[in-house]
Coordinates of C-alpha atoms in Angstrom, one line a residue:
Chain A
X255 CA 5.0 -79.4 108.7
X256 CA 4.4 -81.3 110.7
X257 CA 1.1 -82.0 111.5
X258 CA 1.7 -82.7 107.1
X259 CA 3.7 -85.4 108.0
X260 CA 1.7 -87.0 110.3
X261 CA -1.7 -87.2 107.6
X262 CA 1.3 -88.2 104.6
X263 CA 3.0 -91.3 106.9
X264 CA -0.6 -92.5 107.5
X265 CA -1.3 -91.8 103.6
X266 CA 1.4 -94.1 103.4
X267 CA 0.8 -96.9 105.4
X268 CA -2.2 -97.0 104.6
X269 CA -1.6 -97.1 100.4
X270 CA 1.2 -99.6 101.4
X271 CA -1.5 -101.8 103.2
X272 CA -4.7 -100.9 100.2
X273 CA -1.4 -102.0 96.8
X274 CA -0.5 -104.9 98.8
X275 CA -4.3 -106.6 99.4
X276 CA -4.7 -105.8 95.4
X277 CA -1.6 -108.5 94.9
X278 CA -2.9 -111.0 97.9
X279 CA -6.3 -110.9 96.4
X280 CA -5.0 -112.2 93.1
X281 CA -2.5 -114.8 94.0
X282 CA -3.6 -115.9 97.4
X283 CA -1.6 -116.5 100.8
X284 CA 2.7 -117.5 100.0
X285 CA 4.0 -120.0 102.5
X286 CA 7.4 -118.4 103.4
X287 CA 6.1 -116.0 107.1
X288 CA 8.6 -113.4 107.4
X289 CA 8.8 -111.9 110.5
X290 CA 6.6 -108.7 111.0
X291 CA 9.5 -106.3 112.3
X292 CA 8.1 -104.0 115.1
X293 CA 8.9 -100.9 116.4
X294 CA 7.1 -98.7 119.7
X295 CA 7.4 -94.9 118.1
X296 CA 4.0 -93.8 117.4
X297 CA 4.6 -90.2 117.3
X298 CA 6.9 -89.3 114.3
X299 CA 10.1 -89.4 115.5
X300 CA 13.4 -87.5 113.7
X301 CA 16.4 -88.0 113.3
X302 CA 18.2 -84.8 112.8
X303 CA 20.9 -85.1 109.6
X304 CA 22.2 -82.0 108.0
X305 CA 21.8 -84.6 104.1
X306 CA 19.5 -87.9 105.9
X307 CA 16.6 -87.1 107.4
X308 CA 14.7 -90.0 108.5
X309 CA 10.7 -90.0 109.5
X310 CA 8.8 -92.5 111.4
X311 CA 5.3 -92.4 111.5
X312 CA 2.5 -93.7 113.7
X313 CA 1.0 -96.5 113.9
X314 CA -2.4 -97.0 111.8
X315 CA -4.3 -99.1 112.7
X316 CA -6.4 -100.9 109.2
X317 CA -8.8 -104.0 109.3
X318 CA -5.8 -106.2 108.2
X319 CA -3.4 -105.3 111.8
X320 CA -1.4 -102.2 112.9
X321 CA 1.3 -101.1 109.6
X322 CA 3.9 -98.5 110.7
X323 CA 6.0 -96.6 108.3
X324 CA 9.5 -95.0 108.4
X325 CA 10.5 -92.2 105.4
X326 CA 13.4 -91.2 104.6
X327 CA 14.4 -87.6 102.5
X328 CA 17.5 -86.7 101.4
X329 CA 17.2 -83.5 100.8
X330 CA 14.7 -82.8 101.4
X331 CA 13.0 -85.4 99.1
X332 CA 11.4 -89.4 99.3
X333 CA 14.2 -91.6 99.3
X334 CA 13.3 -94.6 100.6
X335 CA 10.1 -95.8 102.1
X336 CA 10.6 -98.8 104.3
X337 CA 7.8 -100.5 106.8
X338 CA 8.8 -100.8 110.5
X339 CA 5.7 -102.6 111.8
X340 CA 2.5 -104.5 109.3
X341 CA 0.2 -107.0 109.6
X342 CA 0.3 -109.9 111.9
X343 CA -1.3 -111.8 108.9
X344 CA 2.1 -114.1 107.2
X345 CA 0.6 -114.2 103.8
X346 CA 0.0 -110.2 103.7
X347 CA 3.3 -109.6 105.2
X348 CA 5.3 -111.1 102.9
X349 CA 3.3 -109.4 99.7
X350 CA 3.5 -106.1 101.7
X351 CA 7.5 -106.5 102.1
X352 CA 8.2 -107.4 98.4
X353 CA 6.0 -106.4 96.2
X354 CA 4.2 -102.5 97.7
X355 CA 6.4 -101.1 99.8
X356 CA 8.6 -101.5 97.0
X357 CA 6.2 -100.6 94.4
X358 CA 5.4 -97.3 96.9
X359 CA 9.4 -96.1 96.7
X360 CA 9.6 -96.5 93.5
X361 CA 6.5 -94.7 92.1
X362 CA 7.9 -91.5 95.0
X363 CA 11.2 -91.5 93.5
X364 CA 9.9 -92.2 90.6
X365 CA 8.3 -87.7 90.5
X366 CA 11.0 -86.7 92.1
X367 CA 13.7 -88.2 91.2
X368 CA 12.8 -86.1 88.3
X369 CA 12.6 -83.4 90.3
X370 CA 9.2 -82.3 89.9
X371 CA 7.9 -79.8 92.6
X372 CA 4.1 -78.9 92.6
X373 CA 1.5 -81.5 90.8
X374 CA -1.3 -80.1 88.1
X375 CA -4.6 -82.7 88.6
X376 CA -8.2 -82.5 88.0
X377 CA -8.9 -81.3 91.6
X378 CA -8.9 -83.6 94.1
X379 CA -10.9 -84.1 97.5
X380 CA -9.6 -83.3 100.8
X381 CA -9.6 -86.8 101.3
X382 CA -8.1 -88.0 97.7
X383 CA -5.2 -84.7 98.5
X384 CA -4.0 -87.8 101.4
X385 CA -3.2 -90.2 98.7
X386 CA -2.2 -87.4 95.8
X387 CA 2.0 -87.3 95.1
X388 CA 0.7 -83.9 95.9
X389 CA 0.8 -84.1 99.5
X390 CA 3.4 -87.0 99.8
X391 CA 5.7 -83.8 98.1
X392 CA 4.3 -80.9 100.5
X393 CA 5.5 -82.7 103.4
X394 CA 9.2 -84.2 101.6
X395 CA 10.2 -80.0 101.7
Chain B
X77 CA 14.5 -72.2 103.2
X78 CA 11.3 -70.5 102.9
X79 CA 7.9 -72.1 103.6
X80 CA 5.8 -75.4 102.4
X81 CA 1.8 -74.5 104.2
X82 CA -1.1 -76.6 103.7
X83 CA -4.5 -76.0 103.8
X84 CA -7.8 -77.5 103.8
X85 CA -10.1 -74.8 102.4
X86 CA -13.5 -74.7 99.0
X87 CA -13.8 -78.9 100.3
X88 CA -10.1 -79.1 98.7
X89 CA -6.4 -78.1 99.6
X90 CA -4.2 -75.7 99.1
X91 CA -0.2 -75.3 99.4
X92 CA 2.4 -73.0 99.5
X93 CA 5.3 -73.7 99.0
X94 CA 7.9 -70.8 99.7
X95 CA 11.0 -70.4 98.6
X96 CA 12.3 -67.3 99.5
X97 CA 15.2 -67.9 102.1
X98 CA 12.8 -65.6 105.3
X99 CA 9.4 -66.1 107.0
X100 CA 6.5 -65.2 106.0
X101 CA 4.2 -66.4 108.2
X102 CA 2.1 -63.2 108.1
X103 CA 1.2 -63.1 105.4
X104 CA 0.3 -66.5 104.6
X105 CA -2.0 -66.3 107.3
X106 CA -3.2 -63.5 105.5
X107 CA -3.7 -65.3 102.2
X108 CA -5.4 -67.9 103.9
X109 CA -7.9 -65.9 105.7
X110 CA -8.4 -64.4 101.6
X111 CA -9.1 -68.2 100.3
X112 CA -11.8 -68.2 103.6
X113 CA -13.8 -65.2 102.8
X114 CA -13.7 -66.4 98.8
X115 CA -14.8 -69.2 100.5
X116 CA -17.7 -68.3 102.7
X117 CA -18.8 -65.7 100.4
X118 CA -18.8 -67.6 96.3
X119 CA -19.4 -71.3 97.3
X120 CA -22.6 -72.4 96.3
X121 CA -22.3 -75.3 98.9
X122 CA -23.5 -72.6 102.3
X123 CA -26.6 -71.8 102.0
X124 CA -25.8 -68.2 103.8
X125 CA -22.8 -67.4 100.9
X126 CA -23.3 -64.5 99.2
X127 CA -23.5 -66.5 95.6
X128 CA -26.4 -68.6 97.7
X129 CA -28.2 -65.6 99.1
X130 CA -28.1 -64.6 95.5
X131 CA -29.4 -67.9 93.6
X132 CA -32.7 -67.2 96.0
X133 CA -33.1 -63.9 95.0
X134 CA -32.5 -62.5 98.3
X135 CA -30.0 -60.6 97.0
X136 CA -30.1 -58.5 93.3
X137 CA -26.0 -57.9 92.5
X138 CA -25.3 -55.2 93.1
X139 CA -26.5 -55.6 97.2
X140 CA -23.2 -58.6 96.3
X141 CA -20.4 -55.6 96.0
X142 CA -17.6 -55.0 93.4
X143 CA -15.7 -58.6 95.2
X144 CA -19.1 -60.7 93.7
X145 CA -19.3 -57.8 90.6
X146 CA -16.1 -58.6 89.1
X147 CA -16.4 -62.4 89.6
X148 CA -19.5 -61.9 88.0
X149 CA -18.7 -59.8 85.4
X150 CA -15.1 -62.4 84.7
X151 CA -17.6 -64.5 84.0
X152 CA -19.8 -63.1 81.4
X153 CA -16.2 -62.2 79.9
X154 CA -15.3 -65.6 79.5
X155 CA -18.4 -67.1 78.1
X156 CA -18.4 -65.0 75.3
X157 CA -14.5 -66.5 74.5
X158 CA -15.2 -69.5 75.2
X159 CA -17.9 -69.6 72.8
X160 CA -20.5 -71.3 76.1
X161 CA -18.6 -73.7 77.2
X162 CA -17.3 -71.4 80.3
X163 CA -20.9 -71.1 81.6
X164 CA -21.0 -69.9 85.4
X165 CA -24.5 -70.6 84.8
X166 CA -25.3 -74.7 83.3
X167 CA -26.4 -75.9 85.7
X168 CA -29.3 -73.2 85.9
X169 CA -28.2 -71.1 88.8
X170 CA -25.3 -69.1 89.1
X171 CA -21.8 -70.6 90.0
X172 CA -18.8 -69.6 90.2
X173 CA -17.0 -72.6 91.5
X174 CA -14.9 -73.6 87.4
X175 CA -13.8 -69.2 88.2
X176 CA -13.1 -68.3 91.1
X177 CA -10.2 -71.2 93.0
X178 CA -7.5 -69.4 89.9
X179 CA -8.6 -66.1 91.0
X180 CA -8.4 -66.5 94.5
X181 CA -5.1 -68.3 94.4
X182 CA -3.8 -64.9 91.3
X183 CA -5.0 -62.2 94.3
X184 CA -3.0 -64.6 96.5
X185 CA 0.8 -64.9 94.5
X186 CA 0.1 -61.1 94.1
X187 CA -0.5 -61.3 98.4
X188 CA 3.2 -63.1 98.3
X189 CA 5.3 -61.0 95.6
X190 CA 4.2 -58.2 97.7
X191 CA 5.5 -59.2 101.2
X192 CA 9.2 -60.3 99.5
X193 CA 8.0 -63.4 98.5
X194 CA 9.4 -63.9 94.7
X195 CA 9.7 -66.8 94.0
X196 CA 6.3 -69.0 95.0
X197 CA 4.3 -72.1 94.2
X198 CA 0.3 -72.1 95.0
X199 CA -1.7 -75.7 94.8
X200 CA -4.6 -75.1 95.1
X201 CA -6.6 -78.7 94.6
X202 CA -4.2 -79.2 91.2
X203 CA -4.7 -75.5 89.6
X204 CA -1.3 -74.0 89.8
X205 CA 0.8 -70.6 90.0
X206 CA 4.6 -70.2 90.0
X207 CA 6.0 -66.7 91.0
X208 CA 10.0 -66.3 90.3
X209 CA 12.3 -69.8 90.8
X210 CA 12.7 -73.1 92.6
X211 CA 16.6 -72.0 92.5
X212 CA 18.2 -69.1 92.1
X213 CA 18.8 -70.7 87.9
X214 CA 15.8 -73.3 88.0
X215 CA 13.0 -73.4 85.9
X216 CA 9.7 -74.6 88.1
X217 CA 8.8 -78.3 87.3
X218 CA 5.6 -78.9 87.0
X219 CA 4.3 -82.8 87.3
X220 CA 0.9 -83.6 85.2
X221 CA -0.6 -86.5 86.8
X222 CA -1.5 -88.9 84.0
X223 CA -5.7 -89.5 85.0
X224 CA -5.1 -92.8 83.5
X225 CA -2.5 -93.9 86.4
X226 CA -3.0 -93.5 89.8
X227 CA -0.1 -91.6 91.2
X228 CA 1.8 -91.4 88.0
X229 CA 2.5 -88.4 85.8
X230 CA 1.2 -88.2 81.6
X231 CA 4.2 -84.9 81.0
X232 CA 5.8 -83.1 83.0
X233 CA 6.4 -78.9 82.5
X234 CA 8.8 -76.5 82.9
X235 CA 7.7 -72.8 83.5
X236 CA 8.4 -69.2 85.3
X237 CA 5.7 -67.0 86.3
X238 CA 3.4 -68.9 85.4
X239 CA -0.3 -71.0 85.7
X240 CA -1.4 -73.5 85.0
X241 CA -5.2 -75.8 85.4
X242 CA -5.4 -79.2 85.1
X243 CA -10.0 -80.1 84.8
X244 CA -11.3 -83.3 83.3
X245 CA -13.0 -86.8 85.3
X246 CA -10.2 -88.4 86.9
X247 CA -11.0 -86.9 91.1
X248 CA -14.6 -86.4 90.9
X249 CA -16.6 -88.1 87.6
X250 CA -17.9 -86.1 84.7
X251 CA -18.5 -83.3 86.6
X252 CA -18.3 -80.8 83.7
X253 CA -21.5 -79.9 82.1
X254 CA -21.9 -78.7 78.2
X255 CA -23.2 -76.3 78.4
X256 CA -24.5 -76.5 74.8
X257 CA -25.8 -80.0 75.0
X258 CA -26.7 -79.7 79.0
X259 CA -24.8 -83.4 80.0
X260 CA -22.2 -84.2 80.9
X261 CA -19.4 -84.2 78.8
X262 CA -17.7 -87.2 78.6
X263 CA -15.0 -87.6 75.7
X264 CA -11.4 -86.3 77.4
X265 CA -10.2 -87.7 80.7
X266 CA -8.6 -84.1 81.2
X267 CA -6.9 -81.3 79.4
X268 CA -4.6 -79.0 81.7
X269 CA -3.1 -75.4 80.5
X270 CA -0.6 -73.2 80.8
X271 CA -0.4 -69.5 80.6
X272 CA -0.1 -66.0 82.3
X273 CA -2.9 -65.5 84.9
X274 CA -4.7 -68.9 86.2
X275 CA -8.2 -67.3 86.5
X276 CA -8.5 -67.5 82.9
X277 CA -6.0 -70.6 82.3
X278 CA -8.9 -72.6 84.7
X279 CA -11.7 -71.2 83.2
X280 CA -10.2 -72.5 79.8
X281 CA -9.8 -75.8 80.9
X282 CA -13.2 -76.3 81.7
X283 CA -14.2 -74.8 78.5
X284 CA -12.1 -77.0 76.8
X285 CA -12.9 -80.7 78.6
X286 CA -17.0 -79.3 78.0
X287 CA -15.5 -79.2 74.0
X288 CA -14.8 -82.1 73.8
X289 CA -13.2 -83.4 70.0
X290 CA -13.0 -79.7 69.4
X291 CA -10.9 -79.2 72.6
X292 CA -7.1 -79.6 71.4
X293 CA -7.7 -77.0 68.0
X294 CA -9.4 -74.1 70.2
X295 CA -6.4 -73.8 72.7
X296 CA -4.5 -73.7 69.5
X297 CA -5.7 -70.9 68.6
X298 CA -5.8 -69.2 71.8
X299 CA -3.0 -66.9 72.4
X300 CA -0.6 -66.8 75.4
X301 CA -1.8 -70.3 75.9
X302 CA -0.9 -74.2 75.4
X303 CA -1.8 -76.7 76.2
X304 CA -2.1 -81.1 76.4
X305 CA -5.7 -82.5 76.3
X306 CA -5.5 -86.6 77.1
X307 CA -8.3 -88.2 76.0
X308 CA -10.9 -91.1 77.7
X309 CA -10.3 -93.5 75.0
X310 CA -6.0 -92.5 77.2
X311 CA -4.7 -90.6 73.7
X312 CA -3.2 -87.5 74.3
X313 CA -2.0 -84.5 71.7
X314 CA -0.4 -81.3 73.3
X315 CA -0.4 -77.6 71.2
X316 CA 2.6 -77.1 69.6
X317 CA 3.8 -74.2 72.3
X318 CA 3.7 -76.9 75.3
X319 CA 6.8 -76.6 77.3
X320 CA 7.1 -80.3 78.5
X321 CA 10.4 -82.0 79.1
X322 CA 10.5 -85.4 76.4
X323 CA 8.4 -87.9 77.6
X324 CA 7.4 -91.5 77.2
X325 CA 5.3 -90.5 73.9
X326 CA 1.7 -91.8 73.9
X327 CA -0.6 -92.4 70.7
X328 CA -1.8 -88.9 69.5
X329 CA -5.1 -88.6 69.4
X330 CA -6.6 -88.4 66.1
X331 CA -8.5 -85.4 65.6
X332 CA -11.2 -82.9 64.1
X333 CA -9.2 -79.9 61.8
X334 CA -12.7 -79.0 60.8
X335 CA -14.4 -77.4 63.8
X336 CA -14.6 -74.7 64.1
X337 CA -15.4 -72.7 66.8
X338 CA -17.6 -69.0 66.5
X339 CA -15.8 -67.4 69.2

């Protein structure tokens, strides 16, 4: 369970970057550089609670810079995805905050608001699993 | 309550989701050992597997043991039932991958039930066996991955004790061969088959992808099974009893209803 969450957090961080990279490439840099918030935690950390808990992912070093995300779980389901640390490149950070994180959050919640227990699909490789909704569901359980 | 265990085996990832209260570590370990044993015996990618030795004629079928004999017999039976479209020898060697994963999950599901975990769901790389209920009074909600839109669902299916297998080109490209032409089957993006047993559902889904345009009509003729066919062009069609929730409608594919299969 703990290892699964760790893997999924890293996956989410990677996905956030992939999603944002697409828009950055399309739209080019923007003018407003927001300050990227920074968290020092490098281990998954959970705040216990009866209904809602949060899991802080590891800092994932990507070729664009370090990324760290926090996932909120309510009743065992993903209720929110937030970016704690983003690459220093201001334009990319802007894209991640304004586009990739909301999109990822919407996708995770769309799957879960429908009360999905499990996902059937063409056989994924071990690598494909890490980018699948099934991995997110396994981590949320 | 319950437990989720994720394990990497047979070149993919298996998830075991148990909803009964209690601790099932012992039977989960037993199931994982079983899957690794199946992989060691049946993998055509391991040179030392029984199947590889059979393919190199180092062993005769009689020397391979009762489990290999059972799988060989299932493969022959399914080849007949699918008009030759499920063919474990399509590549010229015996490769039971299209059946062994589902078969080994069926066995695992029975092991869990025997150990008291009657409400569980096993996902082996996208092929699913559900048993019981996720919560009292609720069916399992199974999302069918959309082969054209990453991390989105094409349909949601509600089931109790049931098996769901999806075969298609979304994850590993066109890897299903049409045994009648020898070429890759590319007309369909994915086929999902729902039935009582994952051994059959898995082989039927593979066969349906190989059939291409004939798949939907064939699925309609299968007693006790339902199917969802999503074509490469994004159109989709499901059999009349397919247990999906109403969702956004996708364009329906044209179906050639004159197609017949020799059974």
